[in-house]
Short mmCIF file of C-alpha atoms and ligand atoms in Angstrom, two decimals:
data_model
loop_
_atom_site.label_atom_id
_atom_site.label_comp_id
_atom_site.label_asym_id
_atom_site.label_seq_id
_atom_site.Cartn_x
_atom_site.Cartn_y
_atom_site.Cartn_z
CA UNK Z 1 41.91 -12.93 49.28
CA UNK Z 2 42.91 -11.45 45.55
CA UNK Z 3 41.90 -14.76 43.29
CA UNK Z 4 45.05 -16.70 41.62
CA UNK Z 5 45.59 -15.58 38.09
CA UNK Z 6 44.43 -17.37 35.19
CA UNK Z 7 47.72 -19.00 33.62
CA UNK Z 8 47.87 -17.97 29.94
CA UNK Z 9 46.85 -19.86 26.99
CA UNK Z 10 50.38 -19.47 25.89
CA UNK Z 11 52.12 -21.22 29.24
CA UNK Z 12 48.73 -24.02 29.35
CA UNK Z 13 50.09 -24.65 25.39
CA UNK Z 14 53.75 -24.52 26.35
CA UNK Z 15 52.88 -26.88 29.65
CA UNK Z 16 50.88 -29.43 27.63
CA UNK Z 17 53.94 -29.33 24.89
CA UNK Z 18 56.23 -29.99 27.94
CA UNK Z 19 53.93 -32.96 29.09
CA UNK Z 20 54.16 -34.63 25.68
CA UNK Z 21 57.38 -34.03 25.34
CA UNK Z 22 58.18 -35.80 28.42
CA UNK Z 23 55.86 -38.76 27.29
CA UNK Z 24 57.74 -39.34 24.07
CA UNK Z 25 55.68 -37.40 21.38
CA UNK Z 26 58.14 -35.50 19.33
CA UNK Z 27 55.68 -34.65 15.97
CA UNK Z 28 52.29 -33.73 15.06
CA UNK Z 29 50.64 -36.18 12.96
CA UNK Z 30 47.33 -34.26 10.66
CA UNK Z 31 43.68 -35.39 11.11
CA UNK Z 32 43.28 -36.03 7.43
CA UNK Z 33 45.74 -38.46 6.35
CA UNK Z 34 48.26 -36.94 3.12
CA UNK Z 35 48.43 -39.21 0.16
CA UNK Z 36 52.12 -38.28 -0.15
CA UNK Z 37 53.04 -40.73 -3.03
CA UNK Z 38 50.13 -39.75 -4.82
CA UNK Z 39 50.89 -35.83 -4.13
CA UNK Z 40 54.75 -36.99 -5.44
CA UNK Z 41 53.38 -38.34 -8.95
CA UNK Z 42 55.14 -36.14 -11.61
CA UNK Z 43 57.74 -36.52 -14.30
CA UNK Z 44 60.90 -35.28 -13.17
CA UNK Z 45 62.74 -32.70 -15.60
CA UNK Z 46 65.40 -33.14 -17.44
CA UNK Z 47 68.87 -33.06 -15.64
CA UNK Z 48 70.48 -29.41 -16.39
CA UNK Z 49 73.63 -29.31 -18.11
CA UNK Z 50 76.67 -28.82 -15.30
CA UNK Z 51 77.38 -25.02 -15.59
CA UNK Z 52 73.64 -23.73 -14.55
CA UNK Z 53 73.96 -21.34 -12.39
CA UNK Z 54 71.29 -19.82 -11.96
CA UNK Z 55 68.65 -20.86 -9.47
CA UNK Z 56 64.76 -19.35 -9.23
CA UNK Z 57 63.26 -19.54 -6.21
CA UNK Z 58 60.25 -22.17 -5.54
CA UNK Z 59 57.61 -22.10 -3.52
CA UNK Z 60 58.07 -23.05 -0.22
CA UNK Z 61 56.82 -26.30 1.04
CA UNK Z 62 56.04 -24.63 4.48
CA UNK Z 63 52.96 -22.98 2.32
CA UNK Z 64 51.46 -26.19 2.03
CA UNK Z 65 52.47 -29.19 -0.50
CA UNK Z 66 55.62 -28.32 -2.98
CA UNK Z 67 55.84 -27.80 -6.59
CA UNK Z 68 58.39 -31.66 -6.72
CA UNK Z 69 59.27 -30.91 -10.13
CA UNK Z 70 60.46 -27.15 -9.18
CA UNK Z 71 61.83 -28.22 -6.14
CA UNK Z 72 63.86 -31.15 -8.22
CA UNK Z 73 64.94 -28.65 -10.62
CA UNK Z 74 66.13 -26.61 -7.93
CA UNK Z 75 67.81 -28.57 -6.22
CA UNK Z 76 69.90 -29.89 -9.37
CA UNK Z 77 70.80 -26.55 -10.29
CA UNK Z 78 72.40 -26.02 -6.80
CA UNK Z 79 73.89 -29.38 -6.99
CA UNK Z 80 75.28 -28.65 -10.31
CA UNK Z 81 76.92 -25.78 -9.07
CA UNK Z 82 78.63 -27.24 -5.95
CA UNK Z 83 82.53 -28.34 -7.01
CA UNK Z 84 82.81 -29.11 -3.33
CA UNK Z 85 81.89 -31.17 0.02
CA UNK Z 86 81.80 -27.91 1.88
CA UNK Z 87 80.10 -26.39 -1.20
CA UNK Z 88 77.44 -28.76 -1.46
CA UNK Z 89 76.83 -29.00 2.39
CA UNK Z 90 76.19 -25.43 2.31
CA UNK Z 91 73.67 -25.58 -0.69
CA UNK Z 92 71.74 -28.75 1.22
CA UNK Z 93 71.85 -26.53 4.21
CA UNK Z 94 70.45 -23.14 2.77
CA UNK Z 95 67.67 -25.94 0.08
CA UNK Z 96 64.58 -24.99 1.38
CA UNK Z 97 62.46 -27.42 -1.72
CA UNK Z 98 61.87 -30.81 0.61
CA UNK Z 99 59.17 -30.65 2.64
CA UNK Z 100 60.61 -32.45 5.30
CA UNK Z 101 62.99 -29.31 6.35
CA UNK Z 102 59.66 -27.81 7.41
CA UNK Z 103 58.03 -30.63 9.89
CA UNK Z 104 60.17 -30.67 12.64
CA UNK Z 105 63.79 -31.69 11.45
CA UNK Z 106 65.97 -29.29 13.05
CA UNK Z 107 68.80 -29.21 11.01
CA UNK Z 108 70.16 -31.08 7.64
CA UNK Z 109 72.29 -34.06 8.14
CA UNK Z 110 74.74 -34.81 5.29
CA UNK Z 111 77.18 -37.32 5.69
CA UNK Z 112 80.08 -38.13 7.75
CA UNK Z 113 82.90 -40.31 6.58
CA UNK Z 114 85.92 -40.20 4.13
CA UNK Z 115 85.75 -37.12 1.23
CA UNK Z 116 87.68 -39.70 -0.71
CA UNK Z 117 86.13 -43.05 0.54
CA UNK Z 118 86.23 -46.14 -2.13
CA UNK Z 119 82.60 -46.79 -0.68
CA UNK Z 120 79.26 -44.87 0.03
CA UNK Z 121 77.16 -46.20 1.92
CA UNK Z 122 73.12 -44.28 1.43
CA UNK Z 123 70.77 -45.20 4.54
CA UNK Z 124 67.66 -44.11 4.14
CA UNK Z 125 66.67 -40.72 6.53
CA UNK Z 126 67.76 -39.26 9.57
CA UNK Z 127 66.55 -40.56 12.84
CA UNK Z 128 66.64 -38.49 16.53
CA UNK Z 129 69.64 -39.03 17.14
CA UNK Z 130 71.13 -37.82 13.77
CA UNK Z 131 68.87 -35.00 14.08
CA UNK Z 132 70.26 -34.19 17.56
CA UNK Z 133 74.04 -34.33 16.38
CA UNK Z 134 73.72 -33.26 12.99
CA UNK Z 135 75.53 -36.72 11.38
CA UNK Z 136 74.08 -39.97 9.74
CA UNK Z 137 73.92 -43.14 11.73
CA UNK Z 138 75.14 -42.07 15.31
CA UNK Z 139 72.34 -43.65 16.95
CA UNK Z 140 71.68 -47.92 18.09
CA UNK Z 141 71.27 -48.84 14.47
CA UNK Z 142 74.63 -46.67 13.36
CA UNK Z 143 76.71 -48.35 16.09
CA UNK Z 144 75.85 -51.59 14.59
CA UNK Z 145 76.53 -50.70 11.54
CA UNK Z 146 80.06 -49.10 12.63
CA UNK Z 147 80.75 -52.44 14.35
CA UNK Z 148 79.83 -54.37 11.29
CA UNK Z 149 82.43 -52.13 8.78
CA UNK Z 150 84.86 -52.08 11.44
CA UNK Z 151 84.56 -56.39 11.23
CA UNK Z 152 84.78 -56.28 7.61
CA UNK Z 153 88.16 -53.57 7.80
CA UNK Z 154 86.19 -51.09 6.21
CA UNK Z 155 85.98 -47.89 9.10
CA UNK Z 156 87.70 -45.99 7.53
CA UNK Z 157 87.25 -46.61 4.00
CA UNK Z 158 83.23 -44.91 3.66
CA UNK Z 159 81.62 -41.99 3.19
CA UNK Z 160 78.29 -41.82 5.28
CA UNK Z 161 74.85 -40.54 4.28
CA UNK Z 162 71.62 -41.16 3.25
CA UNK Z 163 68.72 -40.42 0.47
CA UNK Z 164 66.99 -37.55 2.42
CA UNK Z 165 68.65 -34.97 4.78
CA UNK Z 166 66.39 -34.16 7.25
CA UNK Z 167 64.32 -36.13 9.86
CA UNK Z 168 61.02 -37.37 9.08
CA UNK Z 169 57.76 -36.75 11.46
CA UNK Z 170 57.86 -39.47 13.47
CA UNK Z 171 61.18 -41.69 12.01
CA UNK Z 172 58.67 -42.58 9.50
CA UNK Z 173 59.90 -43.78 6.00
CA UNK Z 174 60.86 -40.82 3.65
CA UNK Z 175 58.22 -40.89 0.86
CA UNK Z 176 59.43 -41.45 -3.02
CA UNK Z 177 58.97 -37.54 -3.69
CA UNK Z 178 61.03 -36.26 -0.48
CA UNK Z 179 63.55 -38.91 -1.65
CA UNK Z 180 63.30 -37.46 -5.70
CA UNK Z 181 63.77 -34.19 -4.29
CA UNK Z 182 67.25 -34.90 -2.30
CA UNK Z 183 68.25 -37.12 -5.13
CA UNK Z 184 70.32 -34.11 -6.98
CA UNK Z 185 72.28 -34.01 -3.84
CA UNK Z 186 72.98 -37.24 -3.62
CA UNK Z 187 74.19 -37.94 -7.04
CA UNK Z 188 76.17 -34.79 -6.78
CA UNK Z 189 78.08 -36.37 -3.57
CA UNK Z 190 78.78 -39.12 -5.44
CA UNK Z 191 80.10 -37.34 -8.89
CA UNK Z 192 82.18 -35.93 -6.28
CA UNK Z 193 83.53 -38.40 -3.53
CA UNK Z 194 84.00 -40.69 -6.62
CA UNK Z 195 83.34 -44.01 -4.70
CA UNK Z 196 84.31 -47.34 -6.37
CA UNK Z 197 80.69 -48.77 -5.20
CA UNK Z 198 77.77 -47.97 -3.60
CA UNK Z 199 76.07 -50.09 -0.12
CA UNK Z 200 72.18 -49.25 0.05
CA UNK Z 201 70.90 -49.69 3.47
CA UNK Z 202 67.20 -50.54 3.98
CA UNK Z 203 64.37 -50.87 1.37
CA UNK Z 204 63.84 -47.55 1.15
CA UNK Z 205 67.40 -46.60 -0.36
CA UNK Z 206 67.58 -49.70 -2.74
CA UNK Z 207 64.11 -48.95 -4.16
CA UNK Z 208 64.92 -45.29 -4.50
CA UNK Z 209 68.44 -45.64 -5.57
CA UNK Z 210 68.00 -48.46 -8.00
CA UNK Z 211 64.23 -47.64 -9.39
CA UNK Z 212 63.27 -50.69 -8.56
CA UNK Z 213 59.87 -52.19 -6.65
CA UNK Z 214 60.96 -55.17 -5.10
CA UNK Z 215 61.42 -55.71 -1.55
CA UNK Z 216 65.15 -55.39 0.54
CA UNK Z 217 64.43 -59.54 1.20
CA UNK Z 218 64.71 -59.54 -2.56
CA UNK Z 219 67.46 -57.31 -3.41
CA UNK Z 220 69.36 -57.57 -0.97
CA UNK Z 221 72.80 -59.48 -1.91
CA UNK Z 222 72.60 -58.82 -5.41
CA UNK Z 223 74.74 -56.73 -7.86
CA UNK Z 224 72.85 -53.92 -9.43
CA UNK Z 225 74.19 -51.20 -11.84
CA UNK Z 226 73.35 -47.68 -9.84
CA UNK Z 227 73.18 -44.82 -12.98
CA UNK Z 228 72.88 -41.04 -12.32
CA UNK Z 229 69.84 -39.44 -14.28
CA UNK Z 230 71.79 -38.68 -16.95
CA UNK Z 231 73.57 -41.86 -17.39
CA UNK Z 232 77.02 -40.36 -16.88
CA UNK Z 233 77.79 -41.96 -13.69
CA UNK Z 234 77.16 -45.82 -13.08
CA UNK Z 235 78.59 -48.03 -10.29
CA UNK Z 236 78.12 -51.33 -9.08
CA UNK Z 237 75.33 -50.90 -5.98
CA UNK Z 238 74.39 -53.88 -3.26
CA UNK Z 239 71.22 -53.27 -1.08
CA UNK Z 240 71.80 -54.66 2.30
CA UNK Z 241 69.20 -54.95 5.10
CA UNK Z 242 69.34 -51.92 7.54
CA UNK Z 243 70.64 -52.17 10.66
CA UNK Z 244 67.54 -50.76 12.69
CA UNK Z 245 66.04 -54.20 10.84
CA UNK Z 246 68.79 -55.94 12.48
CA UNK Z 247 68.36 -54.88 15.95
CA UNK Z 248 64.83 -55.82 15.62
CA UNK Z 249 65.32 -59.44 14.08
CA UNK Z 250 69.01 -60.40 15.33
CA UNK Z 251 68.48 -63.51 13.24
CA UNK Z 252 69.04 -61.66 10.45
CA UNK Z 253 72.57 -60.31 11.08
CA UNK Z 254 73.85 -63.27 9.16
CA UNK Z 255 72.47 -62.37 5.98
CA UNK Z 256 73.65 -58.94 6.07
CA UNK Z 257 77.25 -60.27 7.25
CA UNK Z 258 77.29 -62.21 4.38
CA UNK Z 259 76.27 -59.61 1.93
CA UNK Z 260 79.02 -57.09 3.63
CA UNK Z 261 81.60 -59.74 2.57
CA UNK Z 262 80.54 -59.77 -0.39
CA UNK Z 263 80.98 -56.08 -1.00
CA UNK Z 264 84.24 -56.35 0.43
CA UNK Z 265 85.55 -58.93 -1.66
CA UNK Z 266 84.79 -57.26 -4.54
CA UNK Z 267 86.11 -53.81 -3.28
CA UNK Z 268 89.04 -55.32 -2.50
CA UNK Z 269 89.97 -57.14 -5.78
CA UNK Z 270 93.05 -56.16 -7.48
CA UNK Z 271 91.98 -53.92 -10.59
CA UNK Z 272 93.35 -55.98 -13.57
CA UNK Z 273 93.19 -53.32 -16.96
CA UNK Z 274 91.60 -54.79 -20.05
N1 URA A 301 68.72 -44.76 9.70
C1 URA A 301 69.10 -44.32 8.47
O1 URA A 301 68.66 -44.85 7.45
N2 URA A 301 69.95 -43.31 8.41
C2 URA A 301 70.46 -42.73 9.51
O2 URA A 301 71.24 -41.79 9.35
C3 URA A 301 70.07 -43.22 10.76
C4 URA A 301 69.20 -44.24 10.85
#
């Protein structure tokens, strides 16, 4: 009898994938461990003035860790030269400067929501789900939140996204530099949707939106002043804890009930002029 034929290394790689796959792995964590906040450490450039239109290309981060300061300045020069949604979608979409676009994300998620919305509302990274359907906050933690602007009237009165536009490894926290990196894009949504306030969900938005250190237990509740890099833009900004945090520690839901009224309160004031 002939002997069976060895399977190939390609279909034993593909059937151990498929096996992991099954078990719940979805990324590839290194041996060595990346000191990611230390690799971010750099002084970002100036912001460009609006009309730059011309972008170089940067290194990719698929060749290993990224030039942040190119891919910062990159990124603001596309930014700068989106005067649309659509326009700015399409530059996030083709950015190939954050690292994260190379370990695993599929796709970029933007936002979902209102073009026009009187609130934005920046989580902070795209889980699975959003990965999978190509919108923020579609999964457990985004129907909470859904249910908890739909309680306060505000469904239809947001614009949806978050401080980095693709998935990290793992759902783990997006690292200050993959967050610097997106932060063009962000700013740019918001020169653009023109929203009367800002709601930062999870520590990792407040601290990245507002500069600050301090934990979400801290800031959360509290009025800050959000500014763009170049101090054009400012807006009042509340960090609120994030809704994965809720599902986790129901007790909690209170708090961030109470600091959604808040928001809404104010949003809702009449505008007296000086
Ligand atoms: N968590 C976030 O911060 N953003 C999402 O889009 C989904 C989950």
């Amino acid at each position: 009898m002939p002997a069976a034929a060895e399977p190939s290394s390609r279909l034993l790689a593909e059937s151990l994938l498929a096996f992991w796959a099954d078990a719940g792995v979805d990324a590839m964590l290194l041996e060595e461990a990346i000191d990611r906040i230390e690799a971010g450490r750099f002084v970002p450039p100036p912001p460009p003035a609006r009309a730059a239109a011309t972008v170089s290309p940067i290194r990719p981060a698929a060749q290993g860790q990224p030039d942040i300061s190119a891919a910062v300045a990159q990124a603001q020069a596309l930014a700068a030269g989106a005067e649309t949604l659509d326009q700015l979608a399409e530059a996030i979409a083709g950015f190939e400067g954050c690292p994260l676009r190379f370990e695993g994300a599929t796709r970029a998620v933007f936002y979902r929501g209102r073009a026009d919305a009187p609130l934005m509302v920046i989580g902070e990274g795209p889980g699975a789900d959003e990965d999978r359907q190509g919108a923020p906050f579609v999964g457990r933690a985004g129907q909470l939140l859904d249910r908890m602007l739909a309680a306060a009237g505000l469904t239809d009165r947001v614009f949806i996204t978050n401080t980095v536009f693709w998935r990290p490894p793992g759902n783990r926290t997006p690292t200050p530099a993959e967050q610097m990196i997106c932060a063009p894009f962000v700013e740019r949504a918001i020169a653009l949707v023109k929203p009367k306030m800002l709601l930062l969900v999870g520590g990792a938005s407040a601290k990245s939106m507002l500069k600050r250190e301090e934990g979400i237990l801290s800031l959360r509740g509290r009025w800050f002043e959000w500014r763009s890099a170049d101090s054009a833009l400012e807006l009042p900004a509340m960090p609120t804890l994030h809704p994965a945090f809720l599902l986790r520690q129901p007790g909690a839901k209170k708090r961030a009930w109470t600091d959604l009224l808040t928001l809404t309160e104010r949003l809702d004031r009449p505008h007296r002029p000086d």
